[in-house]
mmCIF file of C-alpha atoms and ligand atoms in Angstrom:
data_model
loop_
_atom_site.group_PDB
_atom_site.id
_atom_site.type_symbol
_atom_site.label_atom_id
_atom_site.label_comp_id
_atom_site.label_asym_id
_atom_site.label_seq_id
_atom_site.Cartn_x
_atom_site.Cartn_y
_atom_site.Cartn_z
ATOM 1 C CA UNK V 1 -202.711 -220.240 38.134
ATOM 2 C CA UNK V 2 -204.088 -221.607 34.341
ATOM 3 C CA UNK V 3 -202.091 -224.350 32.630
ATOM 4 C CA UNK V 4 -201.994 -223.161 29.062
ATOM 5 C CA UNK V 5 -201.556 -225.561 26.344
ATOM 6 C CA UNK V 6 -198.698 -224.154 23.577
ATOM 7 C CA UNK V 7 -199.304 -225.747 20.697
ATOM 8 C CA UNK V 8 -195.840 -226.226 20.482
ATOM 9 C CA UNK V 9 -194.422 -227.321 23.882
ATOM 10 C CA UNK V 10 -197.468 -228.807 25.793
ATOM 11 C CA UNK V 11 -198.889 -227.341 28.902
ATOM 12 C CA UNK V 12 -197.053 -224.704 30.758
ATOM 13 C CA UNK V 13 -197.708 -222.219 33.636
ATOM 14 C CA UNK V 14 -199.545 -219.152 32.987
ATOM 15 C CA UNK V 15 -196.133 -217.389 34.545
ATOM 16 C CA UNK V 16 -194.465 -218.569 31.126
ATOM 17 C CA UNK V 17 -197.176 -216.494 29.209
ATOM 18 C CA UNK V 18 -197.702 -212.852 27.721
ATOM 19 C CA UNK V 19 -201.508 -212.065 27.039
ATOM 20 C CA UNK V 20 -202.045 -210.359 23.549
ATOM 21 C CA UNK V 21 -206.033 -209.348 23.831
ATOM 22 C CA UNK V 22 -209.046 -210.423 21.604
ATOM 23 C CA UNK V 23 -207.552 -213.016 18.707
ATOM 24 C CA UNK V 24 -208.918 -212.420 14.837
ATOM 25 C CA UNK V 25 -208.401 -209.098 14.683
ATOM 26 C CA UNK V 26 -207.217 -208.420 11.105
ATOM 27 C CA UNK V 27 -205.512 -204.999 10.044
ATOM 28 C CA UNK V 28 -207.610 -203.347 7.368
ATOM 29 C CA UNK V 29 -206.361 -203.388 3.738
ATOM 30 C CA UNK V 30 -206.715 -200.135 2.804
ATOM 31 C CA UNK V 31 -206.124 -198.017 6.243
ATOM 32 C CA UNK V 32 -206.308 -194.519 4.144
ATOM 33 C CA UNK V 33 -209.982 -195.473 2.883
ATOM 34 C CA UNK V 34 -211.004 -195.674 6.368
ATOM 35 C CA UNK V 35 -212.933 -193.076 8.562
ATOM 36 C CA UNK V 36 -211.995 -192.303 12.099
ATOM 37 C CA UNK V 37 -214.469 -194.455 13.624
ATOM 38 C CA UNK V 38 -213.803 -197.200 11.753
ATOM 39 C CA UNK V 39 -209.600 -197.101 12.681
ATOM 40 C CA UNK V 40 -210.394 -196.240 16.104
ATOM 41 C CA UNK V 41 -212.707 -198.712 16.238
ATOM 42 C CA UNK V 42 -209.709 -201.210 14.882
ATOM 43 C CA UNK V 43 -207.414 -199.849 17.056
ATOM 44 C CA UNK V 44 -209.567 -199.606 20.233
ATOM 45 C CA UNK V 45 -212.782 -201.728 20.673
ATOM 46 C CA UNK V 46 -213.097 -204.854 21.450
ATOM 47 C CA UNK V 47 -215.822 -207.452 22.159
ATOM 48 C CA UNK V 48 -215.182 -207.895 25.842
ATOM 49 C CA UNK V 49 -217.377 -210.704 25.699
ATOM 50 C CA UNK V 50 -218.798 -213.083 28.895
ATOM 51 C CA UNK V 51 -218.246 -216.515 27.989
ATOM 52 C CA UNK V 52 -215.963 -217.808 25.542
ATOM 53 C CA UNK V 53 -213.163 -215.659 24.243
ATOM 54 C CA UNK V 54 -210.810 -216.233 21.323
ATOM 55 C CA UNK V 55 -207.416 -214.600 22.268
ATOM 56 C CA UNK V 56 -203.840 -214.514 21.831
ATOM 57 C CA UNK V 57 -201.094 -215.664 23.641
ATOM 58 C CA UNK V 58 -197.073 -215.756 23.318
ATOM 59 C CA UNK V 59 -195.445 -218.407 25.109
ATOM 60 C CA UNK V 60 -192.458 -215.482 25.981
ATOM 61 C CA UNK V 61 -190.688 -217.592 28.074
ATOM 62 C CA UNK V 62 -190.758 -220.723 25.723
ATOM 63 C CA UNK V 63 -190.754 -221.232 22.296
ATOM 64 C CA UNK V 64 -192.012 -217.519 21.943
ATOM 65 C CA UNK V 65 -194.467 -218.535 19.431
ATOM 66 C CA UNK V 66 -198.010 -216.780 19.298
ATOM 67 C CA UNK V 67 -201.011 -218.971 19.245
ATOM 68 C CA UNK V 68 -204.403 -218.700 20.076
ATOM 69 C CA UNK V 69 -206.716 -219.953 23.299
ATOM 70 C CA UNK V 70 -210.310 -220.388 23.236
ATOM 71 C CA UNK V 71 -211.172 -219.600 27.099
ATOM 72 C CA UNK V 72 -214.160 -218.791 28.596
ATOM 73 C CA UNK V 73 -213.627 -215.071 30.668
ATOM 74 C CA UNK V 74 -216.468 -216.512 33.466
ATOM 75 C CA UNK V 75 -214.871 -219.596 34.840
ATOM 76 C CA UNK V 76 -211.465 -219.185 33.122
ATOM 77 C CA UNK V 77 -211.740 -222.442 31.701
ATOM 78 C CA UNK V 78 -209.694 -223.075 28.365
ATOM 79 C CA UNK V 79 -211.655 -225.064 25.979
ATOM 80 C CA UNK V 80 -208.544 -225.477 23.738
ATOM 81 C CA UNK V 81 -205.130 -223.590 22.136
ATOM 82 C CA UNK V 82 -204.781 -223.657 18.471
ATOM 83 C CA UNK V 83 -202.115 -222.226 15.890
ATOM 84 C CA UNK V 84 -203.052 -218.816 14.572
ATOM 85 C CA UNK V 85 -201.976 -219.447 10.902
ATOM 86 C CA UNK V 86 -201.603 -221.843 8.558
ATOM 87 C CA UNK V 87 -198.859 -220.600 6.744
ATOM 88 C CA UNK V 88 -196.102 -219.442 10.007
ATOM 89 C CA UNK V 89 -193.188 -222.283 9.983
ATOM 90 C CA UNK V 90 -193.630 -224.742 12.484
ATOM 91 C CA UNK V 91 -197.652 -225.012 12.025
ATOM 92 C CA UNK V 92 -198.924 -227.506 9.902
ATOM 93 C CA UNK V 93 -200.085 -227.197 6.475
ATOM 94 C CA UNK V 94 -203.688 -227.106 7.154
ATOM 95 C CA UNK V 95 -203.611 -226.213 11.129
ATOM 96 C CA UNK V 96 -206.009 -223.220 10.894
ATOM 97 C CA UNK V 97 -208.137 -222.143 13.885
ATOM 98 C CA UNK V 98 -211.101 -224.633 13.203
ATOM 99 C CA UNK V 99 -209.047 -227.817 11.750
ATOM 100 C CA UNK V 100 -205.698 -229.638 12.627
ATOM 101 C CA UNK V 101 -203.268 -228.623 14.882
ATOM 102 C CA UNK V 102 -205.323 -228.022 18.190
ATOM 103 C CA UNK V 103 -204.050 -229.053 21.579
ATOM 104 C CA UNK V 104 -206.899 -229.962 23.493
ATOM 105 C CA UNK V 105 -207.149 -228.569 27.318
ATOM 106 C CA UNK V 106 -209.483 -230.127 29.293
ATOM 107 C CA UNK V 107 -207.663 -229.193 32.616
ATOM 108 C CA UNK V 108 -210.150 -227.961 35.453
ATOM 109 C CA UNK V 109 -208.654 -224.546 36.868
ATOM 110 C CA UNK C 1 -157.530 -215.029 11.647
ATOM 111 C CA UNK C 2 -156.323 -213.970 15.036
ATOM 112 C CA UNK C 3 -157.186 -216.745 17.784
ATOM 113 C CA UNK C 4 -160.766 -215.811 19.303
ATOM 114 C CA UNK C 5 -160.684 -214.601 23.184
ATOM 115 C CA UNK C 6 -162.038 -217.006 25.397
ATOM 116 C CA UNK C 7 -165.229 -217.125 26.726
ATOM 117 C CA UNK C 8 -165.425 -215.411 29.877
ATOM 118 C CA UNK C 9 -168.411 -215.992 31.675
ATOM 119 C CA UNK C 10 -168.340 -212.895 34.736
ATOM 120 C CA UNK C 11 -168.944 -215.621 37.494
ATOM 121 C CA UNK C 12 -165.023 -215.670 38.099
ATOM 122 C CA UNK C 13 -166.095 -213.959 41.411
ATOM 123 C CA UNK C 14 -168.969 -216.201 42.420
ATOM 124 C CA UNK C 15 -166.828 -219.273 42.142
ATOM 125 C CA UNK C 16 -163.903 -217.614 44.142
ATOM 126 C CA UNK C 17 -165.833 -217.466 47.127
ATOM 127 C CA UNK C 18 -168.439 -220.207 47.254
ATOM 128 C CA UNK C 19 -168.191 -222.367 50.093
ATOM 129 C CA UNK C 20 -168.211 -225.893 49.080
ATOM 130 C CA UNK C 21 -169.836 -228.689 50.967
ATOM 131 C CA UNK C 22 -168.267 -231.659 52.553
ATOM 132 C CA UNK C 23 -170.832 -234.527 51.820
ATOM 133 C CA UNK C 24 -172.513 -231.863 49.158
ATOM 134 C CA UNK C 25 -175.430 -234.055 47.086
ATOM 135 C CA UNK C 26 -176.072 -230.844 44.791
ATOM 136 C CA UNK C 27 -173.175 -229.278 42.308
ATOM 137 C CA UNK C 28 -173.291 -226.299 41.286
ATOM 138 C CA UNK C 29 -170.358 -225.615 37.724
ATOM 139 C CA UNK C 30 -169.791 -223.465 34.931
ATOM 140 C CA UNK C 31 -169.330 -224.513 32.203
ATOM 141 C CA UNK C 32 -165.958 -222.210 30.295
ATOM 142 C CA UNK C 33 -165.279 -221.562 26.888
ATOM 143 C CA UNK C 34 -168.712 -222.451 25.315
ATOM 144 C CA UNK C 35 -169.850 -221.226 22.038
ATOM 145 C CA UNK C 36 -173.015 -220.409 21.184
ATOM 146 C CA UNK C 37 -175.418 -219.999 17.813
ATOM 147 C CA UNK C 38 -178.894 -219.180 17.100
ATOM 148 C CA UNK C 39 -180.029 -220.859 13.964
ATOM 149 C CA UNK C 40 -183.239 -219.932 12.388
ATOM 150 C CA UNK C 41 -184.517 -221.646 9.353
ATOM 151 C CA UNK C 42 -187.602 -222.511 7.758
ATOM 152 C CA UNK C 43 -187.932 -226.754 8.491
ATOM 153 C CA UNK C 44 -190.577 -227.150 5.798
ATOM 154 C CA UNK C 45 -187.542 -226.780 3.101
ATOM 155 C CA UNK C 46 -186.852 -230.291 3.856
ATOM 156 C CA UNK C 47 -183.417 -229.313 2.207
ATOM 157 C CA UNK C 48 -182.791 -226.448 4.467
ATOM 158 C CA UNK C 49 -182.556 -229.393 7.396
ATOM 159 C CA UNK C 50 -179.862 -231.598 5.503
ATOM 160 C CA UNK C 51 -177.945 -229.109 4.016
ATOM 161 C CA UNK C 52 -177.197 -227.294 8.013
ATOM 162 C CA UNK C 53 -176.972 -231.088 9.456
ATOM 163 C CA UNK C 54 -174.790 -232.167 6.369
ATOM 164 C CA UNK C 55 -172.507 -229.374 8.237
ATOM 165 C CA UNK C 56 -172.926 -229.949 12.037
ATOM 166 C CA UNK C 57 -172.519 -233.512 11.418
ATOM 167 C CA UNK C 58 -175.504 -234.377 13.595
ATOM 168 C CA UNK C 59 -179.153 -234.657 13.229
ATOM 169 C CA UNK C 60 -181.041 -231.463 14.166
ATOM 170 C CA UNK C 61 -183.839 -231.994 17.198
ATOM 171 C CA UNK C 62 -187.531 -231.335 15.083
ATOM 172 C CA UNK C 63 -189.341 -232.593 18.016
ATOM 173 C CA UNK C 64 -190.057 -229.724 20.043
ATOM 174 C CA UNK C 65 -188.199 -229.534 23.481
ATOM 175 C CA UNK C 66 -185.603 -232.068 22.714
ATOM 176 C CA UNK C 67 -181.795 -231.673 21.959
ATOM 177 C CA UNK C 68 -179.488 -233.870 19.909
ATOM 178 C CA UNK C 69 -175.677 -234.717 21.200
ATOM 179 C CA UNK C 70 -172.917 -235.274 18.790
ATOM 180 C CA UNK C 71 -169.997 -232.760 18.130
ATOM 181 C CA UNK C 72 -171.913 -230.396 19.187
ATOM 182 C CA UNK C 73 -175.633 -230.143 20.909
ATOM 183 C CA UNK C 74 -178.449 -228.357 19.391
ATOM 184 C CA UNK C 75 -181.400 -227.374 21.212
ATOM 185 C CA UNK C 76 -184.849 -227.254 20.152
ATOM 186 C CA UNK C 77 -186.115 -223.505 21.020
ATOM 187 C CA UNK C 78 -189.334 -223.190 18.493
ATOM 188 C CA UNK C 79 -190.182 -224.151 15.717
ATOM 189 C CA UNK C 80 -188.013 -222.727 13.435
ATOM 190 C CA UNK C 81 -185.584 -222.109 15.899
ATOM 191 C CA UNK C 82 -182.278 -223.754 17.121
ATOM 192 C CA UNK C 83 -179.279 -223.053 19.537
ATOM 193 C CA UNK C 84 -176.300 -225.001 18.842
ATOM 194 C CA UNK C 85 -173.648 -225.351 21.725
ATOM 195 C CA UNK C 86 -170.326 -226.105 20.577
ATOM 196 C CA UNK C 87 -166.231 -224.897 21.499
ATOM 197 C CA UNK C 88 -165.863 -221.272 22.123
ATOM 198 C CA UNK C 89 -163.327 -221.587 19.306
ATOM 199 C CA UNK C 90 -165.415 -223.105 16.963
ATOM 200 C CA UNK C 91 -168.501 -220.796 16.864
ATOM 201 C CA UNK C 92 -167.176 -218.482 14.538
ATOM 202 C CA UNK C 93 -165.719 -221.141 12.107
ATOM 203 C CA UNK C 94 -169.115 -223.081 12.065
ATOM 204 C CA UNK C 95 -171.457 -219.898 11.805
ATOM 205 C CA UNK C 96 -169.389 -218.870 9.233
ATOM 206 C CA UNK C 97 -170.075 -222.112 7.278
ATOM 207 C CA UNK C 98 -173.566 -222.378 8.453
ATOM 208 C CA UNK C 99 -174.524 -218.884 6.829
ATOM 209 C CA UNK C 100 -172.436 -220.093 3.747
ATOM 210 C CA UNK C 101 -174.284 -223.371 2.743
ATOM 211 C CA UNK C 102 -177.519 -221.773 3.660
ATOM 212 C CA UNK C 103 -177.411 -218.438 1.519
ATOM 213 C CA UNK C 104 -180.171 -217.467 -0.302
ATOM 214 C CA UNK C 105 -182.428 -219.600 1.829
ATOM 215 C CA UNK C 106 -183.789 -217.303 4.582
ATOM 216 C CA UNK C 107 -181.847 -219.102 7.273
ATOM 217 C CA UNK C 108 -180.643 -216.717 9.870
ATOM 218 C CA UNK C 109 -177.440 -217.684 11.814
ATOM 219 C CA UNK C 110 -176.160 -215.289 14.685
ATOM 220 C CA UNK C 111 -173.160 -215.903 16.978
ATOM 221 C CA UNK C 112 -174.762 -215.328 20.561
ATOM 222 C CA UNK C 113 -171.443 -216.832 22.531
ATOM 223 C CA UNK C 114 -171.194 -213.431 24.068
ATOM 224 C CA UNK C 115 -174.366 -213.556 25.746
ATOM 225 C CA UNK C 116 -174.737 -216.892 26.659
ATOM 226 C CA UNK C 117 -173.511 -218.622 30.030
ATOM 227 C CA UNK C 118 -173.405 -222.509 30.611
ATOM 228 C CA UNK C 119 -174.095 -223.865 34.281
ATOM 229 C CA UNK C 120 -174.151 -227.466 34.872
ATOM 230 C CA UNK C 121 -176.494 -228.899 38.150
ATOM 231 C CA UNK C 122 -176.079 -232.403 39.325
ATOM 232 C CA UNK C 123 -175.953 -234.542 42.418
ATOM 233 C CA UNK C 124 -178.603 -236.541 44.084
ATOM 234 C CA UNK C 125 -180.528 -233.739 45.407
ATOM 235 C CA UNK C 126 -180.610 -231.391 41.723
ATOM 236 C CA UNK C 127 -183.573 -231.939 40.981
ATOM 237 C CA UNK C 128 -185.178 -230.719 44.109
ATOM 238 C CA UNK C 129 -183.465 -228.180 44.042
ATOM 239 C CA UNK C 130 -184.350 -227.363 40.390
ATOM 240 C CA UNK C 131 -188.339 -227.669 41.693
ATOM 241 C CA UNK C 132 -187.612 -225.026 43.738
ATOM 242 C CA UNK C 133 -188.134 -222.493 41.139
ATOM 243 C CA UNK C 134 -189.739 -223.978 38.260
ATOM 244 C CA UNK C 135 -193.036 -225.164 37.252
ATOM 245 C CA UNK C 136 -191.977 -227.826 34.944
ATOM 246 C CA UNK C 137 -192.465 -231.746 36.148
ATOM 247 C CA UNK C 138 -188.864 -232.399 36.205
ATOM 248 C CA UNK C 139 -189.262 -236.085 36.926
ATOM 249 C CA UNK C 140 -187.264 -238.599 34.737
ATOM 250 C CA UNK C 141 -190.500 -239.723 33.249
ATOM 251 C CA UNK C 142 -191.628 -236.628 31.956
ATOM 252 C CA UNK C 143 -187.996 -234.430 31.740
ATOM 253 C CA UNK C 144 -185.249 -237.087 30.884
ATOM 254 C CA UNK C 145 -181.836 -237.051 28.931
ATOM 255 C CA UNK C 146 -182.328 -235.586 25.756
ATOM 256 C CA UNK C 147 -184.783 -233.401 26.467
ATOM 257 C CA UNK C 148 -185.018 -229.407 27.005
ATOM 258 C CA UNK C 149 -187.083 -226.719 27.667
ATOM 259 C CA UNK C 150 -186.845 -222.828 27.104
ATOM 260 C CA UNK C 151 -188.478 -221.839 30.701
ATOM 261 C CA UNK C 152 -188.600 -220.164 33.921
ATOM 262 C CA UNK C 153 -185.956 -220.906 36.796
ATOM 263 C CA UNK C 154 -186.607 -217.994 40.094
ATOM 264 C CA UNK C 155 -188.040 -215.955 37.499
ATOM 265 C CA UNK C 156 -185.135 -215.340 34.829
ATOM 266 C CA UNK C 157 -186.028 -217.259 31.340
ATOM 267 C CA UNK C 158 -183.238 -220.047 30.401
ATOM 268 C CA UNK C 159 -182.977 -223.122 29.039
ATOM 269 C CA UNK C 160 -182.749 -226.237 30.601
ATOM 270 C CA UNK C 161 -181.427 -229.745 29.228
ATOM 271 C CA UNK C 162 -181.837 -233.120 31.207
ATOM 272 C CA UNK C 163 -178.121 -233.675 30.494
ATOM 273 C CA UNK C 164 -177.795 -237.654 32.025
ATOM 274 C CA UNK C 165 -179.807 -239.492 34.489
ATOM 275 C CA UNK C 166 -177.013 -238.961 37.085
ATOM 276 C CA UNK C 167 -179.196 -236.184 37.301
ATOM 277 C CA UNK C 168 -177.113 -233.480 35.924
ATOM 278 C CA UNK C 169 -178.832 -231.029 34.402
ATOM 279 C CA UNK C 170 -177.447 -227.847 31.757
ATOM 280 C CA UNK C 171 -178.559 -224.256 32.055
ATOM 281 C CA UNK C 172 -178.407 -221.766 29.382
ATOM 282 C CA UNK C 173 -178.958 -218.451 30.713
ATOM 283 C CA UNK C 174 -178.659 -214.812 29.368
ATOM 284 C CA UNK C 175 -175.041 -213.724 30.984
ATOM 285 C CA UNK C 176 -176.661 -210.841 32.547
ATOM 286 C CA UNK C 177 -179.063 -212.957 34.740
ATOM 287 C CA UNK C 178 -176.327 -216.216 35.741
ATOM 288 C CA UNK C 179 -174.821 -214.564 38.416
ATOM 289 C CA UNK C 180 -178.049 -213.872 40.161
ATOM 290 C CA UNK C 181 -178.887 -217.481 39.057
ATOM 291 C CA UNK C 182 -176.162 -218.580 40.494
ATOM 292 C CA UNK C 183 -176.565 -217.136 43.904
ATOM 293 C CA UNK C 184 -180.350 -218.364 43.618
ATOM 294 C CA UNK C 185 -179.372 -221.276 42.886
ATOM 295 C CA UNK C 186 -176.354 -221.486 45.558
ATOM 296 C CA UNK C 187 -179.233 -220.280 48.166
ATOM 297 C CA UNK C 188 -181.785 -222.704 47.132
ATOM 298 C CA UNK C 189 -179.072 -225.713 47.492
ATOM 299 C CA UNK C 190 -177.695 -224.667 50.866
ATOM 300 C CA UNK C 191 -179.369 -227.140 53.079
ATOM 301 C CA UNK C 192 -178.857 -229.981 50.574
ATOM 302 C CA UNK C 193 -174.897 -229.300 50.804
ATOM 303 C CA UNK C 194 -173.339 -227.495 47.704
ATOM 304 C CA UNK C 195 -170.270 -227.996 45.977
ATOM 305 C CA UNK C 196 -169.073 -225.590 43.255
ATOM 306 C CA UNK C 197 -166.684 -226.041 40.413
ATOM 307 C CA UNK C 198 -165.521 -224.613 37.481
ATOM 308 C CA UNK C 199 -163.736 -226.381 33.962
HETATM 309 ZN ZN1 LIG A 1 -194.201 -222.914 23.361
#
């Protein structure tokens, strides 16, 4: 089982977890300007990538905050959790994905 | 203002017919008449925070996973999110203030006594009991008094407090899941010895 870090509550079992897919994916502006291939490929594709993966998570049966996890989809190993925006109550002014607010997991799996 | 029903939390059965104990070192009580409200409210508006504890007359918890006793308790469940436990008489009445002071500011305060159920745990043995189904480290160094968590007990979601270090522990669960909780948890203290009561 992983031991997720919430940014919120600390580490947790997985069991307290819903998975929410590949993180940064941002909903286009202007959704009428776009052809089909480019809203199917928002709506559909993603990277699937092998090695480190930014994703989402919702701590469901906690706090029931989303947040993001940097793990890597070889050895399942989560390099870190961080807070998905800056501005969502509870997050700290500047606690984007690359600055403050990161909960460190250095937990073997 | 007719006088509000009380709470009834469906476990009249359940308690009927459990079998307590002699020598019992886990207890297994539901708490009656509870009330129950889910504050939301943005804690960054510093005056958001005084103006709802200027009316609970307590402090509220803005360390996550912690609670804060005074006339009432109120529980940490996110970030911008609170559950205040109080008389089953009184949620109403303090709601009804709450959402009053707080106008205008985005706060969101619902009465969710209907759907709430209090069970209290103690006795020497509670906590193994309690390890049973949940993943948390529930010892006193790292889950004492005053401090809660929103998480997973034999698969329903609740919340649990660290209520004193008698141990006794308090468990908020959705009313539809406490009676299978109950009988989980009833199951789960058998061999410890049980005791049951209601107030
Ligand atoms: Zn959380």
């Amino acid at each position: 089982m992983l031991l997720i870090t919430c940014p919120w509550c600390g580490p947790r079992a997985e069991t307290e977890f819903s998975y929410g897919g590949e993180a940064d994916i941002a909903r286009p502006l202007d959704p009428d300007a776009l052809s089909d291939a480019e809203w199917a490929d928002y709506l559909f594709y993603r990277g699937n990538p092998r090695g480190p993966h930014r994703e989402k998570w919702n701590h469901v049966h906690g706090c029931r905050r989303w947040f993001g996890v940097e793990r890597d989809t070889v050895s399942y190993r989560i390099a870190r959790s961080f807070m998905l925006s800056a501005g969502g109550p509870g997050a700290d002014a500047d606690a984007g994905p690359e600055s403050g607010g990161d909960a460190n997991t250095e937990q073997e799996d | 203002m007719s006088e509000p029903a009380p709470h009834r939390h469906g476990l009249e059965a359940f308690f009927a017919t459990a079998e307590s104990t002699p020598d019992a070192r886990v207890e297994i009580g539901v708490l009656s008449n509870r009330g129950f409200l889910n504050v939301r409210l943005d804690p960054r508006k510093q005056q958001n925070v005084r103006t709802a504890e200027q009316v609970l007359g307590q402090a509220m918890p803005l360390v996550a996973n912690t609670y804060t006793s005074g006339r009432h308790r109120v529980y940490w469940l996110g970030p911008d999110e609170w559950l205040v436990e109080t008389g089953a008489g009184d949620a109403a009445t303090l709601g009804g203030e709450l959402t009053a002071v707080l106008a205008g500011s985005g706060a969101a305060i619902n009465d969710v006594s209907g759907g709430q159920v209090a069970l209290r745990i103690a006795g020497a043995d509670a906590r193994t009991v309690l390890a049973k189904g949940c993943t948390l480290d529930l010892h006193p160094r790292e889950f004492g008094p005053g401090q809660c968590a929103r998480t997973g007990l034999a698969r329903a979601t609740l919340l649990l407090a660290a209520a004193d270090a008698a141990p006794s522990y308090t468990i908020i669960v959705g009313r539809s899941f406490a009676d299978y909780l109950c009988r989980w948890l009833a199951h789960a203290a058998r061999p410890h010895g049980a005791c049951f009561s209601t107030r």
